[in-house]
Amino acid sequence: MQTAWKEYQEKNQQRFLDEMLELLRIPSISAKSECKDDMRKCAEMVKQRLLDSGADKAEVMETEGHPVVYGEKIIDPSKPTVLVYGHYDVQPPEPLELWHSGPFDPVIKDGKVYARGSADDKGQFYMHVKALETMVKTNTMATNIKFLIEGEEEVGSPNLGKFVSQHKEKLKADVILISDSSMISMENPSLDIGVRGLSYIEVEVTGANRDLHSGTYGGAVANPIIILAKMIASLHDENNHVTIPGFYDDVVNASKEERELMAKAPYNEQEYKDELGIKETWGEKGFTTGERTGIRPTIEVNGIWGGYLGEGAKTVLPSKATAKISARLVPNQSSRKITDMLLEHFKKIAPPSVKVEAFEHHGGEPYMTPIDSKGYKAAAKAVQTTFGKEPIPVRGGGSIPICSILEKELGIKIVFMGFGLDNDNLHSPNEKYNLENYYKGIETIPYFHKFFAQE
Ligand SMILES: [Zn+2]
């Protein structure tokens, strides 16, 4: 079986790549309404590729937002079924001037594909499509496979929960497999055992009823930018703990054993700093960098603006200032509860000199997968087989909001088998995906199905 897979994949390597590049050329930016047609075009292409790769059935299905692509290959209803989840939408590519090549004009350089969506998530979910093809064409399918490829992950999957609950029967499976995360390195493969949750709000501070002359009124009327900056600065104390009362109340502290296991993951602080061009790391006192991004909740400011942003100087005392603020959450924090807490907090700390309004964007719950589950064991064995090394279980820093919804609606566990790297520039300019990782993923996935069927 193994040699047949390898032979087939080596023979079709170039085409596997070309097909991925074609997907990357479609600007499927879910956040931009002007990309609506491209979203559909991308969904149609994914559907066609599923059919071409051996799926019995594939369809573009409507939601209230961007469509979902569903596909399946059922070999035997008595065999276990694996539901592959991925997303064909991407983040906006801005700022464009920082890209070395066009975000939707994939370029291959030093063994890496540079394009928006290469690692997140087109290149990664497409490995599953090519793994399906490998198994179909070599007649070695061990499980039934279903695909759920959505188009709204990057905007918080607002319609997927409803879609899943309406199609429970169709999506019925024994495990959910997701490749939308990264591993430590090719030498030190790892598997995510959890993702953080998310709360996201926007705060608008309004002072005077119009922009004012900063000479005539400055010093006498509150400046919304200064007020907003002060409120944001007050979110952390001198140890970089979050100061919002109750923020840490529901956090399940990682056990000593888990922290020890995490500490075993290879990590070089100097390399980490060099790669980012920073002199020092920053974060909550008492925790390592890996812990800060894995087992601890955080608050970040994602954007802040107000006043005059044009060329040259303009002496203005602005009327408004706005910030986008998000929190990453860990088990057992609730996105709903923390979002409400953030909204309330900003209203509470607002001084009477300004009006503060706060509203929410999307959120998502944290998720953990047990390492003694059938799915995790199959993934670990698959990685061990192709990488020659047992993967290290790690907690990912990112969020996949749909995880807790998928588990709740379908009643099955999720396994994360990501093949990206942390330096893939996800959501940043010059996003890339290493070809080696792409091919290694396609090589590894069939083993997951094989071992999952045996478990
Ligand atoms: Zn993603």
CSV table of C-alpha atoms and ligand atoms in Angstrom, one decimal:
chain,number,residue,atom,x,y,z
A,1,MET,CA,0.0,0.0,0.0
A,2,GLN,CA,2.8,2.4,1.1
A,3,THR,CA,4.8,2.0,-2.1
A,4,ALA,CA,1.7,2.3,-4.3
A,5,TRP,CA,0.9,5.6,-2.5
A,6,LYS,CA,4.4,7.0,-2.8
A,7,GLU,CA,4.7,6.0,-6.5
A,8,TYR,CA,1.4,7.6,-7.3
A,9,GLN,CA,2.2,10.8,-5.5
A,10,GLU,CA,5.7,11.1,-7.0
A,11,LYS,CA,4.3,10.6,-10.5
A,12,ASN,CA,1.7,13.3,-9.9
A,13,GLN,CA,3.7,15.7,-7.9
A,14,GLN,CA,3.8,18.6,-10.4
A,15,ARG,CA,0.0,18.4,-11.1
A,16,PHE,CA,-0.7,18.3,-7.3
A,17,LEU,CA,1.2,21.6,-7.1
A,18,ASP,CA,-0.3,23.2,-10.2
A,19,GLU,CA,-3.8,22.5,-8.9
A,20,MET,CA,-3.0,24.2,-5.6
A,21,LEU,CA,-1.6,27.2,-7.4
A,22,GLU,CA,-4.8,27.5,-9.4
A,23,LEU,CA,-6.9,27.7,-6.2
A,24,LEU,CA,-4.5,30.4,-4.9
A,25,ARG,CA,-5.1,32.6,-7.9
A,26,ILE,CA,-8.7,33.2,-6.9
A,27,PRO,CA,-9.0,36.1,-4.4
A,28,SER,CA,-11.5,34.5,-2.1
A,29,ILE,CA,-11.5,37.1,0.6
A,30,SER,CA,-14.6,36.4,2.7
A,31,ALA,CA,-14.4,39.8,4.4
A,32,LYS,CA,-14.8,41.8,1.2
A,33,SER,CA,-18.1,42.1,-0.4
A,34,GLU,CA,-16.5,42.9,-3.8
A,35,CYS,CA,-15.1,39.3,-3.7
A,36,LYS,CA,-18.5,37.7,-3.7
A,37,ASP,CA,-18.2,36.3,-7.2
A,38,ASP,CA,-14.6,35.1,-6.5
A,39,MET,CA,-15.9,33.3,-3.4
A,40,ARG,CA,-18.4,31.4,-5.5
A,41,LYS,CA,-15.8,30.7,-8.3
A,42,CYS,CA,-13.5,29.3,-5.7
A,43,ALA,CA,-16.3,27.1,-4.2
A,44,GLU,CA,-17.1,25.8,-7.6
A,45,MET,CA,-13.5,24.9,-8.3
A,46,VAL,CA,-13.2,23.1,-5.0
A,47,LYS,CA,-16.3,21.1,-5.8
A,48,GLN,CA,-15.0,20.2,-9.3
A,49,ARG,CA,-11.6,19.2,-7.8
A,50,LEU,CA,-13.3,16.9,-5.3
A,51,LEU,CA,-15.2,15.2,-8.1
A,52,ASP,CA,-12.0,15.0,-10.3
A,53,SER,CA,-10.2,13.5,-7.3
A,54,GLY,CA,-12.6,10.6,-6.9
A,55,ALA,CA,-15.4,11.9,-4.7
A,56,ASP,CA,-18.8,10.2,-5.4
A,57,LYS,CA,-20.6,13.4,-4.8
A,58,ALA,CA,-19.7,17.1,-4.3
A,59,GLU,CA,-21.9,20.1,-4.2
A,60,VAL,CA,-21.8,23.8,-3.5
A,61,MET,CA,-24.4,24.4,-0.7
A,62,GLU,CA,-26.0,27.7,0.2
A,63,THR,CA,-25.8,29.4,3.5
A,64,GLU,CA,-26.9,33.0,4.4
A,65,GLY,CA,-23.4,34.0,3.6
A,66,HIS,CA,-20.7,32.4,1.5
A,67,PRO,CA,-21.4,28.9,0.3
A,68,VAL,CA,-20.1,25.7,1.8
A,69,VAL,CA,-18.6,22.9,-0.3
A,70,TYR,CA,-19.6,19.4,0.7
A,71,GLY,CA,-18.1,16.2,-0.8
A,72,GLU,CA,-18.0,12.5,0.0
A,73,LYS,CA,-16.6,9.2,-0.9
A,74,ILE,CA,-18.5,6.4,0.8
A,75,ILE,CA,-16.9,3.0,0.3
A,76,ASP,CA,-18.8,1.0,2.9
A,77,PRO,CA,-21.2,2.4,5.4
A,78,SER,CA,-20.0,-0.1,8.0
A,79,LYS,CA,-16.5,1.4,7.9
A,80,PRO,CA,-15.6,4.4,10.0
A,81,THR,CA,-16.1,7.9,8.5
A,82,VAL,CA,-13.7,10.8,8.6
A,83,LEU,CA,-15.1,14.3,8.2
A,84,VAL,CA,-12.4,16.6,6.8
A,85,TYR,CA,-13.0,20.3,7.7
A,86,GLY,CA,-11.2,23.2,5.9
A,87,HIS,CA,-11.8,26.6,4.5
A,88,TYR,CA,-11.4,28.1,1.1
A,89,ASP,CA,-11.7,31.7,2.2
A,90,VAL,CA,-8.6,33.8,3.0
A,91,GLN,CA,-7.7,36.9,5.0
A,92,PRO,CA,-7.4,40.3,3.2
A,93,PRO,CA,-3.9,40.7,1.9
A,94,GLU,CA,-3.3,44.3,3.0
A,95,PRO,CA,-0.8,46.0,3.3
A,96,LEU,CA,-0.1,45.2,-0.3
A,97,GLU,CA,3.2,47.2,-0.4
A,98,LEU,CA,4.8,44.8,2.0
A,99,TRP,CA,4.3,41.8,-0.4
A,100,HIS,CA,7.3,40.8,-2.5
A,101,SER,CA,5.0,39.4,-5.1
A,102,GLY,CA,1.2,39.6,-5.8
A,103,PRO,CA,-0.8,37.9,-3.0
A,104,PHE,CA,-2.9,36.2,-5.6
A,105,ASP,CA,-0.1,35.6,-8.1
A,106,PRO,CA,1.6,32.6,-6.5
A,107,VAL,CA,5.4,32.5,-6.8
A,108,ILE,CA,7.7,29.6,-6.0
A,109,LYS,CA,10.9,30.6,-4.4
A,110,ASP,CA,13.4,28.5,-2.4
A,111,GLY,CA,11.0,25.6,-2.2
A,112,LYS,CA,8.1,27.7,-0.9
A,113,VAL,CA,4.8,28.9,-2.5
A,114,TYR,CA,4.2,32.6,-1.7
A,115,ALA,CA,0.5,33.5,-1.9
A,116,ARG,CA,-2.4,34.5,0.4
A,117,GLY,CA,-4.0,31.2,1.5
A,118,SER,CA,-1.1,29.0,0.7
A,119,ALA,CA,-0.8,27.8,4.3
A,120,ASP,CA,-4.1,29.1,5.6
A,121,ASP,CA,-5.9,27.1,4.4
A,122,LYS,CA,-6.1,26.3,0.7
A,123,GLY,CA,-2.7,24.5,0.6
A,124,GLN,CA,-3.6,22.6,3.7
A,125,PHE,CA,-7.1,21.5,3.0
A,126,TYR,CA,-6.1,20.6,-0.6
A,127,MET,CA,-3.6,18.0,0.8
A,128,HIS,CA,-6.7,16.1,1.8
A,129,VAL,CA,-8.2,16.3,-1.6
A,130,LYS,CA,-4.9,14.9,-3.1
A,131,ALA,CA,-4.7,12.3,-0.4
A,132,LEU,CA,-8.3,11.2,-1.3
A,133,GLU,CA,-7.1,10.9,-5.0
A,134,THR,CA,-4.1,8.9,-4.0
A,135,MET,CA,-6.3,6.4,-2.1
A,136,VAL,CA,-9.0,6.2,-4.7
A,137,LYS,CA,-6.6,5.8,-7.6
A,138,THR,CA,-4.6,3.1,-5.8
A,139,ASN,CA,-7.8,1.5,-4.6
A,140,THR,CA,-6.7,1.6,-0.9
A,141,MET,CA,-9.5,3.6,0.8
A,142,ALA,CA,-9.7,2.4,4.5
A,143,THR,CA,-12.5,4.8,5.6
A,144,ASN,CA,-15.4,6.7,4.2
A,145,ILE,CA,-14.4,10.4,3.7
A,146,LYS,CA,-16.6,13.5,3.9
A,147,PHE,CA,-15.5,17.0,3.2
A,148,LEU,CA,-16.8,20.2,4.7
A,149,ILE,CA,-15.0,23.1,3.2
A,150,GLU,CA,-16.4,26.4,4.3
A,151,GLY,CA,-16.0,30.0,3.0
A,152,GLU,CA,-16.4,32.1,6.2
A,153,GLU,CA,-13.7,30.8,8.6
A,154,GLU,CA,-11.7,34.1,8.4
A,155,VAL,CA,-14.8,36.1,9.4
A,156,GLY,CA,-15.7,33.8,12.3
A,157,SER,CA,-18.0,31.2,10.6
A,158,PRO,CA,-21.2,33.1,11.3
A,159,ASN,CA,-23.4,30.7,9.3
A,160,LEU,CA,-21.7,27.4,9.7
A,161,GLY,CA,-23.2,26.5,13.1
A,162,LYS,CA,-26.7,26.7,11.5
A,163,PHE,CA,-25.5,24.8,8.5
A,164,VAL,CA,-24.1,22.0,10.5
A,165,SER,CA,-27.2,21.7,12.7
A,166,GLN,CA,-29.4,21.6,9.6
A,167,HIS,CA,-27.3,18.8,8.0
A,168,LYS,CA,-26.3,16.6,10.9
A,169,GLU,CA,-27.2,13.4,9.1
A,170,LYS,CA,-25.2,14.3,6.0
A,171,LEU,CA,-22.2,15.2,8.1
A,172,LYS,CA,-22.4,12.2,10.4
A,173,ALA,CA,-18.9,10.9,11.0
A,174,ASP,CA,-16.7,9.3,13.6
A,175,VAL,CA,-14.0,11.9,13.8
A,176,ILE,CA,-13.3,15.4,12.4
A,177,LEU,CA,-9.9,15.9,10.8
A,178,ILE,CA,-8.5,19.5,10.4
A,179,SER,CA,-5.3,20.7,8.8
A,180,ASP,CA,-5.3,24.4,9.6
A,181,SER,CA,-2.5,24.8,12.0
A,182,SER,CA,1.3,24.4,12.2
A,183,MET,CA,3.9,22.0,13.6
A,184,ILE,CA,7.1,23.0,15.4
A,185,SER,CA,9.4,22.0,12.5
A,186,MET,CA,10.0,19.3,10.1
A,187,GLU,CA,12.6,17.8,12.4
A,188,ASN,CA,10.3,18.1,15.4
A,189,PRO,CA,6.8,17.3,14.2
A,190,SER,CA,4.0,18.2,16.6
A,191,LEU,CA,0.2,17.9,16.8
A,192,ASP,CA,-2.0,20.6,18.2
A,193,ILE,CA,-4.2,19.3,21.0
A,194,GLY,CA,-6.2,22.5,21.4
A,195,VAL,CA,-7.0,25.9,20.1
A,196,ARG,CA,-7.7,29.1,22.0
A,197,GLY,CA,-11.1,30.8,22.0
A,198,LEU,CA,-11.7,34.3,20.9
A,199,SER,CA,-13.6,37.4,22.0
A,200,TYR,CA,-13.5,40.4,19.7
A,201,ILE,CA,-14.9,43.9,20.3
A,202,GLU,CA,-14.7,47.4,18.9
A,203,VAL,CA,-14.6,50.5,21.1
A,204,GLU,CA,-15.5,53.9,19.9
A,205,VAL,CA,-14.7,57.0,22.0
A,206,THR,CA,-16.4,60.2,21.1
A,207,GLY,CA,-15.5,63.6,22.6
A,208,ALA,CA,-16.7,66.9,21.2
A,209,ASN,CA,-19.5,66.9,18.5
A,210,ARG,CA,-16.9,67.8,15.8
A,211,ASP,CA,-13.2,67.9,15.2
A,212,LEU,CA,-11.8,70.9,16.9
A,213,HIS,CA,-8.8,73.4,16.6
A,214,SER,CA,-6.2,71.9,18.9
A,215,GLY,CA,-5.0,75.4,19.8
A,216,THR,CA,-8.4,76.9,20.6
A,217,TYR,CA,-9.7,73.9,22.4
A,218,GLY,CA,-6.7,71.7,23.3
A,219,GLY,CA,-6.2,71.4,27.0
A,220,ALA,CA,-9.9,72.2,27.8
A,221,VAL,CA,-11.7,69.3,26.0
A,222,ALA,CA,-10.9,65.6,26.3
A,223,ASN,CA,-9.0,64.1,23.4
A,224,PRO,CA,-10.6,60.8,22.5
A,225,ILE,CA,-7.3,59.3,21.3
A,226,ILE,CA,-5.6,60.0,24.6
A,227,ILE,CA,-8.6,58.7,26.6
A,228,LEU,CA,-8.7,55.5,24.5
A,229,ALA,CA,-5.0,55.0,24.8
A,230,LYS,CA,-5.2,55.4,28.5
A,231,MET,CA,-8.1,52.9,28.8
A,232,ILE,CA,-6.2,50.4,26.6
A,233,ALA,CA,-3.0,50.9,28.7
A,234,SER,CA,-4.9,50.1,31.8
A,235,LEU,CA,-5.8,46.6,30.6
A,236,HIS,CA,-2.4,45.2,31.8
A,237,ASP,CA,-0.6,45.8,35.0
A,238,GLU,CA,3.2,46.0,35.5
A,239,ASN,CA,3.5,42.2,35.3
A,240,ASN,CA,1.4,42.1,32.1
A,241,HIS,CA,-1.5,40.4,33.8
A,242,VAL,CA,-4.8,41.4,32.5
A,243,THR,CA,-6.5,43.8,35.0
A,244,ILE,CA,-10.1,43.2,34.1
A,245,PRO,CA,-11.8,41.8,37.3
A,246,GLY,CA,-12.8,38.2,36.7
A,247,PHE,CA,-10.9,37.8,33.5
A,248,TYR,CA,-9.0,34.7,34.8
A,249,ASP,CA,-11.8,33.3,36.9
A,250,ASP,CA,-12.7,30.3,34.7
A,251,VAL,CA,-9.2,29.5,33.4
A,252,VAL,CA,-8.3,25.9,34.0
A,253,ASN,CA,-4.7,26.0,34.9
A,254,ALA,CA,-2.4,23.6,33.1
A,255,SER,CA,-1.1,20.8,35.3
A,256,LYS,CA,2.5,20.6,36.3
A,257,GLU,CA,2.8,17.6,34.1
A,258,GLU,CA,1.5,19.4,31.1
A,259,ARG,CA,3.8,22.3,31.6
A,260,GLU,CA,6.7,20.0,31.9
A,261,LEU,CA,5.7,18.2,28.7
A,262,MET,CA,5.4,21.6,27.0
A,263,ALA,CA,8.8,22.6,28.2
A,264,LYS,CA,10.3,19.6,26.3
A,265,ALA,CA,9.3,21.1,23.0
A,266,PRO,CA,12.4,22.4,21.3
A,267,TYR,CA,12.6,26.2,21.6
A,268,ASN,CA,15.4,28.7,21.1
A,269,GLU,CA,14.6,32.1,22.5
A,270,GLN,CA,17.4,33.8,20.6
A,271,GLU,CA,16.2,32.4,17.3
A,272,TYR,CA,12.7,33.3,18.1
A,273,LYS,CA,13.7,36.9,18.8
A,274,ASP,CA,16.0,37.2,15.8
A,275,GLU,CA,13.3,35.8,13.5
A,276,LEU,CA,10.9,38.5,14.7
A,277,GLY,CA,13.5,41.3,14.8
A,278,ILE,CA,12.8,42.0,18.5
A,279,LYS,CA,15.3,42.6,21.4
A,280,GLU,CA,13.1,41.1,24.1
A,281,THR,CA,9.9,39.0,24.3
A,282,TRP,CA,7.0,40.5,26.3
A,283,GLY,CA,4.3,38.8,28.3
A,284,GLU,CA,2.7,37.7,31.4
A,285,LYS,CA,5.1,37.3,34.3
A,286,GLY,CA,5.6,33.7,35.5
A,287,PHE,CA,5.1,32.1,32.1
A,288,THR,CA,7.3,31.0,29.3
A,289,THR,CA,6.8,32.1,25.7
A,290,GLY,CA,5.2,28.8,24.8
A,291,GLU,CA,2.9,29.0,27.8
A,292,ARG,CA,1.9,32.6,27.0
A,293,THR,CA,0.8,31.6,23.5
A,294,GLY,CA,-0.7,28.3,24.5
A,295,ILE,CA,-2.2,27.9,28.0
A,296,ARG,CA,-2.8,31.5,28.9
A,297,PRO,CA,-5.5,33.9,27.8
A,298,THR,CA,-4.4,37.3,26.4
A,299,ILE,CA,-5.7,40.6,25.3
A,300,GLU,CA,-4.4,42.4,22.1
A,301,VAL,CA,-5.2,45.6,20.3
A,302,ASN,CA,-5.7,44.8,16.6
A,303,GLY,CA,-6.1,48.3,15.3
A,304,ILE,CA,-6.5,51.9,16.5
A,305,TRP,CA,-7.3,55.0,14.7
A,306,GLY,CA,-8.6,58.5,14.9
A,307,GLY,CA,-7.8,62.1,14.0
A,308,TYR,CA,-5.7,63.2,11.2
A,309,LEU,CA,-3.9,60.4,9.3
A,310,GLY,CA,-3.0,62.2,6.1
A,311,GLU,CA,0.3,63.7,4.9
A,312,GLY,CA,2.0,66.5,6.8
A,313,ALA,CA,0.6,68.1,10.0
A,314,LYS,CA,-2.9,69.1,10.9
A,315,THR,CA,-3.5,70.6,14.3
A,316,VAL,CA,-6.7,68.9,15.2
A,317,LEU,CA,-8.4,67.7,18.4
A,318,PRO,CA,-10.4,64.8,17.0
A,319,SER,CA,-13.9,64.1,17.8
A,320,LYS,CA,-13.6,60.3,17.7
A,321,ALA,CA,-11.1,57.5,18.3
A,322,THR,CA,-11.7,53.8,17.6
A,323,ALA,CA,-9.9,50.5,18.5
A,324,LYS,CA,-10.4,46.9,17.7
A,325,ILE,CA,-9.6,44.7,20.7
A,326,SER,CA,-9.5,40.9,21.0
A,327,ALA,CA,-8.9,38.4,23.7
A,328,ARG,CA,-7.6,34.8,23.1
A,329,LEU,CA,-9.2,32.4,25.6
A,330,VAL,CA,-8.3,29.1,27.1
A,331,PRO,CA,-10.4,26.2,28.6
A,332,ASN,CA,-12.9,26.8,30.4
A,333,GLN,CA,-13.4,30.4,29.5
A,334,SER,CA,-16.5,31.3,27.7
A,335,SER,CA,-16.4,33.6,24.7
A,336,ARG,CA,-19.8,35.0,25.5
A,337,LYS,CA,-18.9,35.8,29.1
A,338,ILE,CA,-15.6,37.4,28.2
A,339,THR,CA,-17.1,39.4,25.4
A,340,ASP,CA,-19.7,40.8,27.8
A,341,MET,CA,-17.0,41.4,30.3
A,342,LEU,CA,-14.9,43.4,27.8
A,343,LEU,CA,-17.9,45.5,26.6
A,344,GLU,CA,-18.9,46.2,30.2
A,345,HIS,CA,-15.4,47.0,31.3
A,346,PHE,CA,-14.9,49.8,28.7
A,347,LYS,CA,-18.1,51.4,29.5
A,348,LYS,CA,-17.3,51.2,33.2
A,349,ILE,CA,-13.8,52.8,33.0
A,350,ALA,CA,-14.9,55.5,30.6
A,351,PRO,CA,-14.4,59.0,32.1
A,352,PRO,CA,-17.4,61.3,31.9
A,353,SER,CA,-15.6,63.6,29.6
A,354,VAL,CA,-16.2,61.3,26.6
A,355,LYS,CA,-18.9,58.9,25.4
A,356,VAL,CA,-17.8,55.3,25.0
A,357,GLU,CA,-19.6,52.8,22.8
A,358,ALA,CA,-18.5,49.2,22.5
A,359,PHE,CA,-19.9,46.4,20.3
A,360,GLU,CA,-18.8,42.9,19.5
A,361,HIS,CA,-17.4,41.2,16.4
A,362,HIS,CA,-17.2,37.4,16.1
A,363,GLY,CA,-16.1,35.1,18.9
A,364,GLY,CA,-15.3,31.4,19.4
A,365,GLU,CA,-14.9,29.0,22.2
A,366,PRO,CA,-11.6,27.3,23.2
A,367,TYR,CA,-11.2,23.6,22.3
A,368,MET,CA,-9.1,20.7,23.6
A,369,THR,CA,-8.7,17.2,22.1
A,370,PRO,CA,-7.7,14.4,24.4
A,371,ILE,CA,-4.4,12.6,23.5
A,372,ASP,CA,-5.9,9.2,24.4
A,373,SER,CA,-8.6,9.5,21.8
A,374,LYS,CA,-8.7,7.2,18.8
A,375,GLY,CA,-8.3,10.0,16.4
A,376,TYR,CA,-5.3,11.5,18.2
A,377,LYS,CA,-3.6,8.2,18.3
A,378,ALA,CA,-4.2,7.6,14.6
A,379,ALA,CA,-2.7,11.0,13.8
A,380,ALA,CA,0.3,10.4,16.0
A,381,LYS,CA,1.0,7.1,14.4
A,382,ALA,CA,0.6,8.6,10.9
A,383,VAL,CA,3.1,11.3,11.7
A,384,GLN,CA,5.4,8.9,13.3
A,385,THR,CA,5.3,6.8,10.1
A,386,THR,CA,6.2,9.5,7.6
A,387,PHE,CA,8.4,11.7,9.8
A,388,GLY,CA,10.1,8.9,11.7
A,389,LYS,CA,9.5,10.7,14.9
A,390,GLU,CA,6.8,10.7,17.5
A,391,PRO,CA,4.9,14.1,17.4
A,392,ILE,CA,4.9,16.4,20.4
A,393,PRO,CA,1.5,17.4,21.6
A,394,VAL,CA,1.2,21.2,21.8
A,395,ARG,CA,-1.5,23.7,22.5
A,396,GLY,CA,-2.0,26.1,19.5
A,397,GLY,CA,-2.3,29.8,20.1
A,398,GLY,CA,-4.8,30.4,17.3
A,399,SER,CA,-8.5,30.0,17.2
A,400,ILE,CA,-10.8,27.9,15.1
A,401,PRO,CA,-14.2,29.1,16.4
A,402,ILE,CA,-16.2,26.4,14.7
A,403,CYS,CA,-14.5,23.6,16.7
A,404,SER,CA,-16.7,23.6,19.8
A,405,ILE,CA,-19.7,24.0,17.6
A,406,LEU,CA,-18.8,21.0,15.4
A,407,GLU,CA,-18.2,18.9,18.5
A,408,LYS,CA,-21.5,20.0,20.1
A,409,GLU,CA,-23.6,19.5,17.0
A,410,LEU,CA,-22.0,16.3,15.7
A,411,GLY,CA,-21.0,14.8,19.0
A,412,ILE,CA,-17.5,13.7,17.8
A,413,LYS,CA,-13.9,14.7,18.5
A,414,ILE,CA,-11.7,16.8,16.4
A,415,VAL,CA,-8.1,15.9,15.5
A,416,PHE,CA,-5.7,18.7,14.4
A,417,MET,CA,-3.1,17.6,11.9
A,418,GLY,CA,-1.5,20.8,10.7
A,419,PHE,CA,1.5,20.8,8.4
A,420,GLY,CA,2.3,24.5,8.3
A,421,LEU,CA,5.1,26.2,10.2
A,422,ASP,CA,4.9,29.2,12.6
A,423,ASN,CA,6.8,31.3,10.2
A,424,ASP,CA,4.4,30.8,7.3
A,425,ASN,CA,3.2,34.5,7.8
A,426,LEU,CA,-0.4,33.6,8.3
A,427,HIS,CA,-2.6,36.7,8.0
A,428,SER,CA,0.5,38.7,7.2
A,429,PRO,CA,2.2,39.8,4.0
A,430,ASN,CA,4.2,37.2,2.1
A,431,GLU,CA,2.3,34.2,3.4
A,432,LYS,CA,4.0,31.0,2.3
A,433,TYR,CA,3.7,27.3,2.5
A,434,ASN,CA,6.8,25.0,2.1
A,435,LEU,CA,6.4,22.6,-0.8
A,436,GLU,CA,8.1,19.9,1.4
A,437,ASN,CA,5.3,20.4,4.0
A,438,TYR,CA,2.6,20.2,1.3
A,439,TYR,CA,3.9,16.9,-0.1
A,440,LYS,CA,4.6,15.5,3.4
A,441,GLY,CA,1.1,16.2,4.3
A,442,ILE,CA,-0.3,14.4,1.3
A,443,GLU,CA,2.0,11.5,2.2
A,444,THR,CA,0.9,11.4,5.8
A,445,ILE,CA,-2.9,11.8,5.5
A,446,PRO,CA,-3.6,8.3,3.9
A,447,TYR,CA,-1.9,6.8,7.0
A,448,PHE,CA,-4.3,8.6,9.2
A,449,HIS,CA,-7.2,6.9,7.5
A,450,LYS,CA,-5.5,3.5,7.6
A,451,PHE,CA,-4.7,3.7,11.3
A,452,PHE,CA,-8.0,5.2,12.2
A,453,ALA,CA,-9.8,2.3,10.5
A,454,GLN,CA,-7.6,-0.1,12.6
A,455,GLU,CA,-8.1,1.6,15.9
B,1,ZN,ZN,-7.3,28.9,8.7
